[in-house]
Each structure stands twice: as C-alpha cells, then as structure tokens.
Amino acid sequence: MEALEQEALKAIREAQDLEALKALRARYLGRKGLLTQEMKALAALPLEERRARGQALNALKEALEKALEEREKELEKEALEKALEGERLDVSLPGARLFAGGLHPITLMERELVEIFRALGYQAVEGPEVESEFFNFDALNIPEHHPARDMWDTFWLAGEGYGLEGPLGEEVRGRLLLRTHTSPMQVRYMVAHTPPFRILAPGRVFRFEQTDATHEAVFHQLEGLVVGEGITMAHLKGAIYELAQALFGPSSKVRFQPVYFPFVEPGAQFALWWPEGGKWLELGGAGMVHPKVFQAVDAYRERLGLPPAYRGVTGFAFGLGVERLAMLRYGVPDIRYFFGGRLKVLEQFKGVL
C-alpha cells in the first residue's frame, strides 16, 4: 500500500495537464481502478485484518482525492495564466481601423431639404408607400376615368385594400397601388388635423416607366403643404425663394410658369437659377390647393363624424424630386448610380454630413 501511495502521489504531482490528471483519477479511483480493486478484495480477509486494511485504504483514498484536487487547481491556474499571457493586449499599439458606414446621398439631400423648411416652421410627416386609390387619386380631384390619370404610370397591386388604415385608424377600402407621388399625404394629414399648419412629406414614390440616366421607376419626392386663412400665391413664391437661397446662395432666383395639375388651381412649374451651372433648373410643380381637394377632405371627415374644417381657408402645395438635386449637388451623372448598390459609388459619401 505504501508503494501504491508513493506511486500515485508522484504521478499526480507530475501530471502536465487536466487530461492526464483525469486519466490518473480513473486509474486509481475509477470503477476499475487499483484502489477500487483493493476495496473489493477486503471481503476475503478475516474480520480484524479487514477492519485495519479498510481504514488504511480509506485514508489512502482521502489522500489521493486531496492530491488530485490540489493538482487540478494548480493546472487550472497555470492554464489561465498561459491564456492571459497569450491574449495580452498592448494598448500602446495603434488600433485596428474599423469599417465605417455612411448615409446614402439621397438621404443626405433629403435631410438637407427638410432642415431648410424646418427652419421656416414646417413639420416633417410620413405616410404609407402602399396607398389606396382614394387617397392617391380620387381625393386629389383625379376621379376614375379622368384623363389626368394618364400623367402617372401606376403600379397596381392585386386585390383590394381591406384593412388598410386611414389617417385616424379607420378601415380604407378600394384598389391598392404603390403611391405615384407624395401628394396623398396632403389628404391624410388634413383629414386628421385642422388648420393652420405647415408640413413636409418626404418619401419614395413608384411609377411604371422606362429607366434611363435621368428616370427611374423608384425615386424620391418632397411634398410641402401650407394651409390657413389668407394664404396666397405670394406665400408660395416666398417659400420657394427661401429654398433657392438656401441651396444656391443669394444670387439664385426663382421662376414660375403656368402648368396644369388636377389638385392645384392655379398651378405652376417652378425653376431655380443655378449660378454655378449658369442655367435654370426645372425642379418641381406647385400651386394653390384646389377647392375640390378641401371639399373631399371635409366630406371624408364628415363620414367619420368630424366637423368640417376647411371651409374659408386657402393653402398652397409644392413637390420636387430629390434625385435631381442630389445629382447636381454631388456630381452624379446617372440616376441609376443611386440604386445600383455599388460600394465604389456610395463610399464617396461617407464623409459628407
């Protein structure tokens, strides 16, 4: 037994890792271990000898278990110190440069426009891209079979808009489509609010048309709407003038030309003078909100049990394309670059704020 104890303790002290220690535990204390076999052999001994040898074997077992536990702690400590030494971080070394993302150029341009009008007291609002025929056309004085509907090449969706929510959470029924302009937000906002107010509605719009360097089936618009008592065309001109000054500086000018849009009367196409390029930029459409739009809003409010709110008020609206300005601002020659997902194009705007 003394030889067995010396052999076992020596092997435990010299164990180099936890796996070797585990093997020693099995060798001496396992179900088929040497000490276990000695315990089983006690049954064949006389009573007095069995008692004395049993006490000695129990003492040996306790000694081996204690030695195994102490050596296990030592090996775990050594393994931890070795791992810490190998994973030590030298904080004096230069840090690894991480990849930094950036905002998309369309987002940058849209935010710039929103901030320009926010300084004039406008509030930015958003609406659904999947829209009902009522908000996209009917309420904007473009009823079914109206020739003006040919001005928009529409993506129609299968089925009807059951479950589509209106401005106040009510159910809206009718054909569904991908909105062709941001103008539906005029009706949605007016139904849920009463004048006076100034709002902006930026967002994506969709039209089924041929793509080229200046046209895309998916693009972005910024809609503006101001409603209150005594709003005139002069207020509209002032707002567009402030936009021109903020974008192109004090030498910029504004030009309005008559044009037809079903939801404004009178309607106008506006252009900004671009001093750097030395030319006029046809930027968008505008005009005074058509009385029939106010009538459609009040009629919708009355169906919801709300009092009419747009009798005796006037307002103006304008809309412009974000991509056109972004192409000029950042020198992008093809609108398709914005949506191609090429990192070599988009990485150029990481440092732009």
mmCIF file of C-alpha atoms in Angstrom:
data_model
loop_
_atom_site.group_PDB
_atom_site.id
_atom_site.type_symbol
_atom_site.label_atom_id
_atom_site.label_comp_id
_atom_site.label_asym_id
_atom_site.label_seq_id
_atom_site.Cartn_x
_atom_site.Cartn_y
_atom_site.Cartn_z
ATOM 1 C CA MET A 1 0.000 0.000 0.000
ATOM 2 C CA GLU A 2 2.906 2.326 0.748
ATOM 3 C CA ALA A 3 4.318 1.635 -2.703
ATOM 4 C CA LEU A 4 0.887 2.273 -4.263
ATOM 5 C CA GLU A 5 0.557 5.565 -2.364
ATOM 6 C CA GLN A 6 4.028 6.795 -3.356
ATOM 7 C CA GLU A 7 3.468 5.824 -6.986
ATOM 8 C CA ALA A 8 0.087 7.559 -7.157
ATOM 9 C CA LEU A 9 1.149 10.761 -5.413
ATOM 10 C CA LYS A 10 4.243 11.036 -7.620
ATOM 11 C CA ALA A 11 2.180 10.550 -10.786
ATOM 12 C CA ILE A 12 -0.344 13.185 -9.614
ATOM 13 C CA ARG A 13 2.376 15.755 -8.872
ATOM 14 C CA GLU A 14 3.937 15.208 -12.310
ATOM 15 C CA ALA A 15 0.661 15.407 -14.290
ATOM 16 C CA GLN A 16 1.165 18.045 -17.028
ATOM 17 C CA ASP A 17 -2.444 18.840 -17.887
ATOM 18 C CA LEU A 18 -6.035 18.220 -16.873
ATOM 19 C CA GLU A 19 -6.437 15.335 -19.311
ATOM 20 C CA ALA A 20 -3.519 13.482 -17.734
ATOM 21 C CA LEU A 21 -4.956 14.145 -14.284
ATOM 22 C CA LYS A 22 -8.308 12.787 -15.379
ATOM 23 C CA ALA A 23 -6.615 9.585 -16.563
ATOM 24 C CA LEU A 24 -4.876 9.181 -13.172
ATOM 25 C CA ARG A 25 -8.160 9.599 -11.312
ATOM 26 C CA ALA A 26 -9.647 6.800 -13.397
ATOM 27 C CA ARG A 27 -6.558 4.617 -12.879
ATOM 28 C CA TYR A 28 -6.648 4.795 -9.108
ATOM 29 C CA LEU A 29 -10.178 5.748 -8.098
ATOM 30 C CA GLY A 30 -12.292 4.706 -11.062
ATOM 31 C CA ARG A 31 -14.711 1.768 -11.114
ATOM 32 C CA LYS A 32 -11.880 -0.490 -12.270
ATOM 33 C CA GLY A 33 -9.111 1.485 -10.546
ATOM 34 C CA LEU A 34 -6.357 -0.044 -8.415
ATOM 35 C CA LEU A 35 -7.697 1.326 -5.143
ATOM 36 C CA THR A 36 -11.222 0.200 -6.015
ATOM 37 C CA GLN A 37 -9.965 -3.328 -6.646
ATOM 38 C CA GLU A 38 -8.235 -3.332 -3.253
ATOM 39 C CA MET A 39 -11.517 -2.272 -1.645
ATOM 40 C CA LYS A 40 -13.327 -5.173 -3.303
ATOM 41 C CA ALA A 41 -10.690 -7.620 -2.032
ATOM 42 C CA LEU A 42 -11.488 -6.772 1.600
ATOM 43 C CA ALA A 43 -14.392 -9.202 1.635
ATOM 44 C CA ALA A 44 -11.998 -12.181 1.506
ATOM 45 C CA LEU A 45 -9.998 -11.118 4.592
ATOM 46 C CA PRO A 46 -10.619 -12.040 8.238
ATOM 47 C CA LEU A 47 -12.627 -9.511 10.235
ATOM 48 C CA GLU A 48 -9.761 -7.909 12.202
ATOM 49 C CA GLU A 49 -7.478 -7.689 9.170
ATOM 50 C CA ARG A 50 -10.377 -6.395 7.052
ATOM 51 C CA ARG A 51 -11.031 -3.575 9.530
ATOM 52 C CA ALA A 52 -7.387 -2.478 9.715
ATOM 53 C CA ARG A 53 -6.835 -2.708 5.956
ATOM 54 C CA GLY A 54 -10.126 -0.911 5.268
ATOM 55 C CA GLN A 55 -9.102 2.043 7.451
ATOM 56 C CA ALA A 56 -5.773 2.243 5.665
ATOM 57 C CA LEU A 57 -7.435 2.122 2.236
ATOM 58 C CA ASN A 58 -9.907 4.882 3.217
ATOM 59 C CA ALA A 59 -7.027 7.040 4.429
ATOM 60 C CA LEU A 60 -5.204 6.415 1.131
ATOM 61 C CA LYS A 61 -8.331 7.271 -0.838
ATOM 62 C CA GLU A 62 -8.718 10.595 1.015
ATOM 63 C CA ALA A 63 -5.028 11.396 0.435
ATOM 64 C CA LEU A 64 -5.320 10.701 -3.298
ATOM 65 C CA GLU A 65 -8.535 12.728 -3.651
ATOM 66 C CA LYS A 66 -6.914 15.649 -1.848
ATOM 67 C CA ALA A 67 -3.823 15.447 -4.039
ATOM 68 C CA LEU A 68 -5.942 15.254 -7.199
ATOM 69 C CA GLU A 69 -7.990 18.298 -6.144
ATOM 70 C CA GLU A 70 -4.898 20.383 -5.308
ATOM 71 C CA ARG A 71 -3.169 19.451 -8.568
ATOM 72 C CA GLU A 72 -6.342 20.233 -10.537
ATOM 73 C CA LYS A 73 -6.433 23.751 -9.079
ATOM 74 C CA GLU A 74 -2.753 24.247 -9.900
ATOM 75 C CA LEU A 75 -3.240 23.120 -13.506
ATOM 76 C CA GLU A 76 -6.323 25.363 -13.946
ATOM 77 C CA LYS A 77 -4.354 28.321 -12.623
ATOM 78 C CA GLU A 78 -1.447 27.588 -14.963
ATOM 79 C CA ALA A 79 -3.830 27.286 -17.932
ATOM 80 C CA LEU A 80 -5.459 30.616 -17.091
ATOM 81 C CA GLU A 81 -2.109 32.395 -16.736
ATOM 82 C CA LYS A 82 -0.968 30.943 -20.044
ATOM 83 C CA ALA A 83 -4.157 32.100 -21.782
ATOM 84 C CA LEU A 84 -3.890 35.598 -20.310
ATOM 85 C CA GLU A 85 -0.278 35.827 -21.389
ATOM 86 C CA GLY A 86 -1.157 34.806 -24.931
ATOM 87 C CA GLU A 87 -4.149 37.151 -25.160
ATOM 88 C CA ARG A 88 -2.487 40.177 -23.600
ATOM 89 C CA LEU A 89 -3.401 43.423 -25.375
ATOM 90 C CA ASP A 90 -0.750 46.027 -25.962
ATOM 91 C CA VAL A 91 -2.742 49.249 -25.619
ATOM 92 C CA SER A 92 0.201 51.264 -26.946
ATOM 93 C CA LEU A 93 -0.212 49.723 -30.417
ATOM 94 C CA PRO A 94 -2.288 51.668 -32.970
ATOM 95 C CA GLY A 95 -5.894 50.473 -33.087
ATOM 96 C CA ALA A 96 -7.313 48.493 -35.972
ATOM 97 C CA ARG A 97 -9.301 50.669 -38.359
ATOM 98 C CA LEU A 98 -12.915 49.548 -38.488
ATOM 99 C CA PHE A 99 -15.181 49.895 -41.489
ATOM 100 C CA ALA A 100 -17.400 52.950 -41.118
ATOM 101 C CA GLY A 101 -20.666 53.267 -42.958
ATOM 102 C CA GLY A 102 -22.260 56.453 -44.194
ATOM 103 C CA LEU A 103 -25.583 57.930 -45.211
ATOM 104 C CA HIS A 104 -26.879 57.396 -48.725
ATOM 105 C CA PRO A 105 -26.623 60.530 -50.931
ATOM 106 C CA ILE A 106 -30.421 60.589 -51.325
ATOM 107 C CA THR A 107 -30.787 60.585 -47.541
ATOM 108 C CA LEU A 108 -28.245 63.397 -47.265
ATOM 109 C CA MET A 109 -30.086 65.518 -49.821
ATOM 110 C CA GLU A 110 -33.484 64.790 -48.286
ATOM 111 C CA ARG A 111 -32.279 65.751 -44.814
ATOM 112 C CA GLU A 112 -30.822 68.983 -46.128
ATOM 113 C CA LEU A 113 -34.143 69.920 -47.732
ATOM 114 C CA VAL A 114 -36.099 69.028 -44.587
ATOM 115 C CA GLU A 115 -33.802 71.205 -42.458
ATOM 116 C CA ILE A 116 -34.258 74.156 -44.829
ATOM 117 C CA PHE A 117 -38.019 74.053 -44.434
ATOM 118 C CA ARG A 118 -37.900 73.118 -40.759
ATOM 119 C CA ALA A 119 -36.227 76.487 -40.194
ATOM 120 C CA LEU A 120 -39.327 78.063 -41.810
ATOM 121 C CA GLY A 121 -41.668 76.345 -39.363
ATOM 122 C CA TYR A 122 -42.530 73.193 -41.323
ATOM 123 C CA GLN A 123 -43.052 69.796 -39.701
ATOM 124 C CA ALA A 124 -41.975 66.592 -41.480
ATOM 125 C CA VAL A 125 -44.560 63.776 -41.657
ATOM 126 C CA GLU A 126 -44.544 60.340 -43.263
ATOM 127 C CA GLY A 127 -47.161 58.084 -44.801
ATOM 128 C CA PRO A 128 -47.587 54.617 -46.340
ATOM 129 C CA GLU A 129 -45.964 53.650 -49.624
ATOM 130 C CA VAL A 130 -48.775 51.188 -50.336
ATOM 131 C CA GLU A 131 -51.721 53.512 -50.819
ATOM 132 C CA SER A 132 -55.404 53.344 -51.683
ATOM 133 C CA GLU A 133 -56.852 54.669 -54.909
ATOM 134 C CA PHE A 134 -58.931 57.145 -52.908
ATOM 135 C CA PHE A 135 -56.009 58.990 -51.310
ATOM 136 C CA ASN A 136 -53.702 58.726 -54.329
ATOM 137 C CA PHE A 137 -56.254 59.884 -56.939
ATOM 138 C CA ASP A 138 -59.904 60.397 -56.000
ATOM 139 C CA ALA A 139 -59.470 62.870 -53.139
ATOM 140 C CA LEU A 140 -56.930 64.815 -55.212
ATOM 141 C CA ASN A 141 -59.515 65.692 -57.856
ATOM 142 C CA ILE A 142 -58.465 62.817 -60.151
ATOM 143 C CA PRO A 143 -61.534 60.537 -60.245
ATOM 144 C CA GLU A 144 -61.674 57.267 -62.159
ATOM 145 C CA HIS A 145 -61.512 57.621 -65.969
ATOM 146 C CA HIS A 146 -60.204 61.197 -65.583
ATOM 147 C CA PRO A 147 -57.687 61.901 -68.398
ATOM 148 C CA ALA A 148 -55.217 63.266 -65.833
ATOM 149 C CA ARG A 149 -54.631 59.739 -64.553
ATOM 150 C CA ASP A 150 -52.580 59.138 -67.668
ATOM 151 C CA MET A 151 -49.986 61.542 -66.194
ATOM 152 C CA TRP A 152 -48.990 58.775 -63.768
ATOM 153 C CA ASP A 153 -47.914 55.277 -64.809
ATOM 154 C CA THR A 154 -49.207 53.332 -61.849
ATOM 155 C CA PHE A 155 -48.124 50.063 -60.246
ATOM 156 C CA TRP A 156 -51.452 48.456 -59.289
ATOM 157 C CA LEU A 157 -51.492 45.714 -56.669
ATOM 158 C CA ALA A 158 -53.684 42.625 -56.682
ATOM 159 C CA GLY A 159 -56.809 42.666 -54.517
ATOM 160 C CA GLU A 160 -58.432 45.487 -52.607
ATOM 161 C CA GLY A 161 -57.237 47.457 -49.616
ATOM 162 C CA TYR A 162 -59.245 45.776 -46.907
ATOM 163 C CA GLY A 163 -57.572 46.537 -43.605
ATOM 164 C CA LEU A 164 -55.560 49.467 -44.941
ATOM 165 C CA GLU A 165 -55.733 52.171 -42.281
ATOM 166 C CA GLY A 166 -56.799 55.732 -42.896
ATOM 167 C CA PRO A 167 -55.391 58.806 -41.115
ATOM 168 C CA LEU A 168 -57.449 58.140 -37.972
ATOM 169 C CA GLY A 169 -57.019 54.361 -37.955
ATOM 170 C CA GLU A 170 -60.265 53.705 -39.815
ATOM 171 C CA GLU A 171 -60.504 50.969 -42.436
ATOM 172 C CA VAL A 172 -59.990 52.095 -46.016
ATOM 173 C CA ARG A 173 -61.346 50.010 -48.874
ATOM 174 C CA GLY A 174 -60.569 50.215 -52.549
ATOM 175 C CA ARG A 175 -57.910 49.236 -55.020
ATOM 176 C CA LEU A 176 -54.329 49.232 -53.795
ATOM 177 C CA LEU A 177 -51.330 50.722 -55.559
ATOM 178 C CA LEU A 178 -47.774 51.871 -54.956
ATOM 179 C CA ARG A 179 -48.129 55.616 -54.469
ATOM 180 C CA THR A 180 -47.236 57.562 -57.583
ATOM 181 C CA HIS A 181 -46.493 60.793 -55.689
ATOM 182 C CA THR A 182 -46.298 62.035 -52.100
ATOM 183 C CA SER A 183 -49.458 64.145 -52.550
ATOM 184 C CA PRO A 184 -51.712 61.575 -50.790
ATOM 185 C CA MET A 185 -50.140 62.822 -47.560
ATOM 186 C CA GLN A 186 -51.922 66.152 -48.146
ATOM 187 C CA VAL A 187 -55.308 64.458 -47.764
ATOM 188 C CA ARG A 188 -54.216 62.104 -44.990
ATOM 189 C CA TYR A 189 -52.857 64.958 -42.884
ATOM 190 C CA MET A 190 -55.790 67.299 -43.491
ATOM 191 C CA VAL A 191 -58.314 64.629 -42.504
ATOM 192 C CA ALA A 192 -56.597 64.117 -39.138
ATOM 193 C CA HIS A 193 -55.685 67.770 -38.397
ATOM 194 C CA THR A 194 -57.194 71.217 -38.561
ATOM 195 C CA PRO A 195 -55.508 74.334 -39.972
ATOM 196 C CA PRO A 196 -53.321 76.307 -39.721
ATOM 197 C CA PHE A 197 -50.246 74.124 -40.341
ATOM 198 C CA ARG A 198 -47.111 73.735 -42.457
ATOM 199 C CA ILE A 199 -45.937 70.228 -43.283
ATOM 200 C CA LEU A 200 -43.411 68.379 -45.412
ATOM 201 C CA ALA A 201 -43.912 64.827 -46.681
ATOM 202 C CA PRO A 202 -40.674 63.256 -47.950
ATOM 203 C CA GLY A 203 -40.634 59.697 -49.265
ATOM 204 C CA ARG A 204 -40.325 57.144 -52.045
ATOM 205 C CA VAL A 205 -42.720 57.034 -54.963
ATOM 206 C CA PHE A 206 -43.181 54.498 -57.757
ATOM 207 C CA ARG A 207 -44.009 54.822 -61.444
ATOM 208 C CA PHE A 208 -44.042 52.194 -64.156
ATOM 209 C CA GLU A 209 -41.827 53.863 -66.714
ATOM 210 C CA GLN A 210 -38.688 53.300 -68.773
ATOM 211 C CA THR A 211 -35.422 53.892 -66.881
ATOM 212 C CA ASP A 212 -32.535 55.889 -68.249
ATOM 213 C CA ALA A 213 -29.877 58.290 -66.968
ATOM 214 C CA THR A 214 -32.485 60.725 -65.618
ATOM 215 C CA HIS A 215 -35.531 58.498 -64.955
ATOM 216 C CA GLU A 216 -36.154 55.646 -62.513
ATOM 217 C CA ALA A 217 -39.184 53.570 -61.607
ATOM 218 C CA VAL A 218 -38.471 54.259 -57.918
ATOM 219 C CA PHE A 219 -37.456 57.734 -56.813
ATOM 220 C CA HIS A 220 -37.984 60.266 -54.019
ATOM 221 C CA GLN A 221 -40.139 63.354 -53.696
ATOM 222 C CA LEU A 222 -40.557 66.089 -51.124
ATOM 223 C CA GLU A 223 -44.097 67.399 -50.752
ATOM 224 C CA GLY A 224 -44.931 70.664 -48.999
ATOM 225 C CA LEU A 225 -48.360 71.845 -47.803
ATOM 226 C CA VAL A 226 -49.361 75.066 -46.053
ATOM 227 C CA VAL A 227 -53.000 75.734 -45.097
ATOM 228 C CA GLY A 228 -54.556 78.624 -43.180
ATOM 229 C CA GLU A 229 -56.507 81.831 -43.540
ATOM 230 C CA GLY A 230 -55.262 84.284 -46.142
ATOM 231 C CA ILE A 231 -52.635 82.002 -47.721
ATOM 232 C CA THR A 232 -51.833 83.270 -51.220
ATOM 233 C CA MET A 233 -49.585 82.591 -54.173
ATOM 234 C CA ALA A 234 -47.188 85.174 -52.734
ATOM 235 C CA HIS A 235 -46.563 82.896 -49.741
ATOM 236 C CA LEU A 236 -45.773 80.040 -52.111
ATOM 237 C CA LYS A 237 -43.288 82.181 -54.042
ATOM 238 C CA GLY A 238 -41.664 83.216 -50.778
ATOM 239 C CA ALA A 239 -41.199 79.604 -49.684
ATOM 240 C CA ILE A 240 -39.602 78.577 -52.992
ATOM 241 C CA TYR A 241 -37.418 81.704 -52.909
ATOM 242 C CA GLU A 242 -36.109 80.719 -49.458
ATOM 243 C CA LEU A 243 -35.365 77.252 -50.831
ATOM 244 C CA ALA A 244 -33.353 78.724 -53.720
ATOM 245 C CA GLN A 245 -31.377 80.989 -51.390
ATOM 246 C CA ALA A 246 -30.548 78.122 -49.021
ATOM 247 C CA LEU A 247 -29.483 75.772 -51.822
ATOM 248 C CA PHE A 248 -27.604 78.066 -54.205
ATOM 249 C CA GLY A 249 -26.858 81.263 -52.293
ATOM 250 C CA PRO A 250 -28.030 84.891 -52.535
ATOM 251 C CA SER A 251 -27.520 85.138 -56.290
ATOM 252 C CA SER A 252 -30.114 82.446 -57.016
ATOM 253 C CA LYS A 253 -33.513 83.366 -58.491
ATOM 254 C CA VAL A 254 -36.922 81.721 -58.880
ATOM 255 C CA ARG A 255 -39.104 81.386 -61.986
ATOM 256 C CA PHE A 256 -42.758 80.261 -62.178
ATOM 257 C CA GLN A 257 -44.556 79.136 -65.342
ATOM 258 C CA PRO A 258 -48.254 78.161 -65.620
ATOM 259 C CA VAL A 259 -48.954 74.434 -65.800
ATOM 260 C CA TYR A 260 -51.870 72.078 -65.137
ATOM 261 C CA PHE A 261 -52.124 69.775 -62.111
ATOM 262 C CA PRO A 262 -55.569 68.448 -61.089
ATOM 263 C CA PHE A 263 -55.099 69.165 -57.371
ATOM 264 C CA VAL A 264 -53.988 72.823 -57.595
ATOM 265 C CA GLU A 265 -55.518 75.927 -59.181
ATOM 266 C CA PRO A 266 -53.698 77.913 -60.376
ATOM 267 C CA GLY A 267 -50.813 75.530 -60.971
ATOM 268 C CA ALA A 268 -47.193 76.338 -61.765
ATOM 269 C CA GLN A 269 -43.911 74.731 -62.663
ATOM 270 C CA PHE A 270 -41.067 76.334 -60.736
ATOM 271 C CA ALA A 271 -37.401 76.604 -61.619
ATOM 272 C CA LEU A 272 -34.358 77.779 -59.654
ATOM 273 C CA TRP A 273 -31.447 79.672 -61.118
ATOM 274 C CA TRP A 274 -28.244 77.694 -60.561
ATOM 275 C CA PRO A 275 -25.420 80.280 -60.505
ATOM 276 C CA GLU A 276 -22.616 77.734 -60.568
ATOM 277 C CA GLY A 277 -24.011 75.986 -63.629
ATOM 278 C CA GLY A 278 -25.350 79.174 -65.187
ATOM 279 C CA LYS A 279 -28.775 77.761 -66.031
ATOM 280 C CA TRP A 280 -32.364 77.334 -64.854
ATOM 281 C CA LEU A 281 -33.269 74.054 -63.143
ATOM 282 C CA GLU A 282 -36.837 72.841 -63.612
ATOM 283 C CA LEU A 283 -37.323 71.494 -60.124
ATOM 284 C CA GLY A 284 -40.989 70.742 -59.445
ATOM 285 C CA GLY A 285 -44.657 71.652 -59.511
ATOM 286 C CA ALA A 286 -46.694 73.863 -57.189
ATOM 287 C CA GLY A 287 -49.886 75.853 -56.864
ATOM 288 C CA MET A 288 -52.840 76.797 -54.695
ATOM 289 C CA VAL A 289 -54.736 73.812 -53.265
ATOM 290 C CA HIS A 290 -57.789 73.149 -55.433
ATOM 291 C CA PRO A 291 -61.123 73.841 -53.641
ATOM 292 C CA LYS A 292 -62.319 70.364 -54.630
ATOM 293 C CA VAL A 293 -59.496 68.841 -52.565
ATOM 294 C CA PHE A 294 -60.714 70.765 -49.496
ATOM 295 C CA GLN A 295 -64.258 69.600 -50.254
ATOM 296 C CA ALA A 296 -63.133 65.954 -50.490
ATOM 297 C CA VAL A 297 -61.314 66.259 -47.152
ATOM 298 C CA ASP A 298 -64.340 67.744 -45.387
ATOM 299 C CA ALA A 299 -66.620 65.090 -46.884
ATOM 300 C CA TYR A 300 -64.326 62.359 -45.595
ATOM 301 C CA ARG A 301 -64.201 63.998 -42.156
ATOM 302 C CA GLU A 302 -67.986 64.144 -42.020
ATOM 303 C CA ARG A 303 -68.219 60.410 -42.804
ATOM 304 C CA LEU A 304 -66.011 59.851 -39.776
ATOM 305 C CA GLY A 305 -68.205 62.040 -37.603
ATOM 306 C CA LEU A 306 -65.813 65.003 -37.560
ATOM 307 C CA PRO A 307 -66.860 68.605 -38.225
ATOM 308 C CA PRO A 308 -65.737 70.250 -41.485
ATOM 309 C CA ALA A 309 -62.529 72.235 -41.038
ATOM 310 C CA TYR A 310 -61.582 73.502 -44.495
ATOM 311 C CA ARG A 311 -64.286 75.992 -45.377
ATOM 312 C CA GLY A 312 -62.983 79.514 -45.858
ATOM 313 C CA VAL A 313 -59.292 78.554 -45.804
ATOM 314 C CA THR A 314 -56.704 78.549 -48.565
ATOM 315 C CA GLY A 315 -53.402 76.804 -48.984
ATOM 316 C CA PHE A 316 -50.539 76.048 -51.307
ATOM 317 C CA ALA A 317 -48.674 72.864 -52.118
ATOM 318 C CA PHE A 318 -45.430 72.078 -53.894
ATOM 319 C CA GLY A 319 -43.477 68.981 -54.796
ATOM 320 C CA LEU A 320 -39.959 68.396 -56.049
ATOM 321 C CA GLY A 321 -37.694 65.499 -56.937
ATOM 322 C CA VAL A 322 -34.860 64.770 -54.542
ATOM 323 C CA GLU A 323 -32.704 62.835 -57.023
ATOM 324 C CA ARG A 324 -32.467 65.788 -59.421
ATOM 325 C CA LEU A 325 -30.937 67.994 -56.727
ATOM 326 C CA ALA A 326 -28.694 65.194 -55.443
ATOM 327 C CA MET A 327 -27.287 64.639 -58.931
ATOM 328 C CA LEU A 328 -26.354 68.306 -59.153
ATOM 329 C CA ARG A 329 -25.075 68.612 -55.600
ATOM 330 C CA TYR A 330 -22.803 65.556 -55.778
ATOM 331 C CA GLY A 331 -21.966 65.496 -59.494
ATOM 332 C CA VAL A 332 -23.673 62.165 -60.204
ATOM 333 C CA PRO A 333 -24.218 61.766 -63.976
ATOM 334 C CA ASP A 334 -26.700 58.867 -63.898
ATOM 335 C CA ILE A 335 -29.669 58.453 -61.534
ATOM 336 C CA ARG A 336 -29.224 54.684 -61.656
ATOM 337 C CA TYR A 337 -25.971 55.032 -59.674
ATOM 338 C CA PHE A 338 -28.068 55.848 -56.600
ATOM 339 C CA PHE A 339 -29.805 52.464 -56.663
ATOM 340 C CA GLY A 340 -27.134 50.159 -58.075
ATOM 341 C CA GLY A 341 -25.635 49.340 -54.680
ATOM 342 C CA ARG A 342 -22.046 49.721 -55.898
ATOM 343 C CA LEU A 343 -19.771 50.420 -52.941
ATOM 344 C CA LYS A 344 -17.299 52.370 -55.063
ATOM 345 C CA VAL A 345 -20.057 54.896 -55.712
ATOM 346 C CA LEU A 346 -21.577 55.028 -52.243
ATOM 347 C CA GLU A 347 -18.261 55.125 -50.340
ATOM 348 C CA GLN A 348 -17.618 58.600 -51.742
ATOM 349 C CA PHE A 349 -20.315 59.998 -49.448
ATOM 350 C CA LYS A 350 -19.120 58.554 -46.118
ATOM 351 C CA GLY A 351 -17.555 61.831 -45.038
ATOM 352 C CA VAL A 352 -20.456 64.036 -46.153
ATOM 353 C CA LEU A 353 -22.565 65.443 -43.315
#
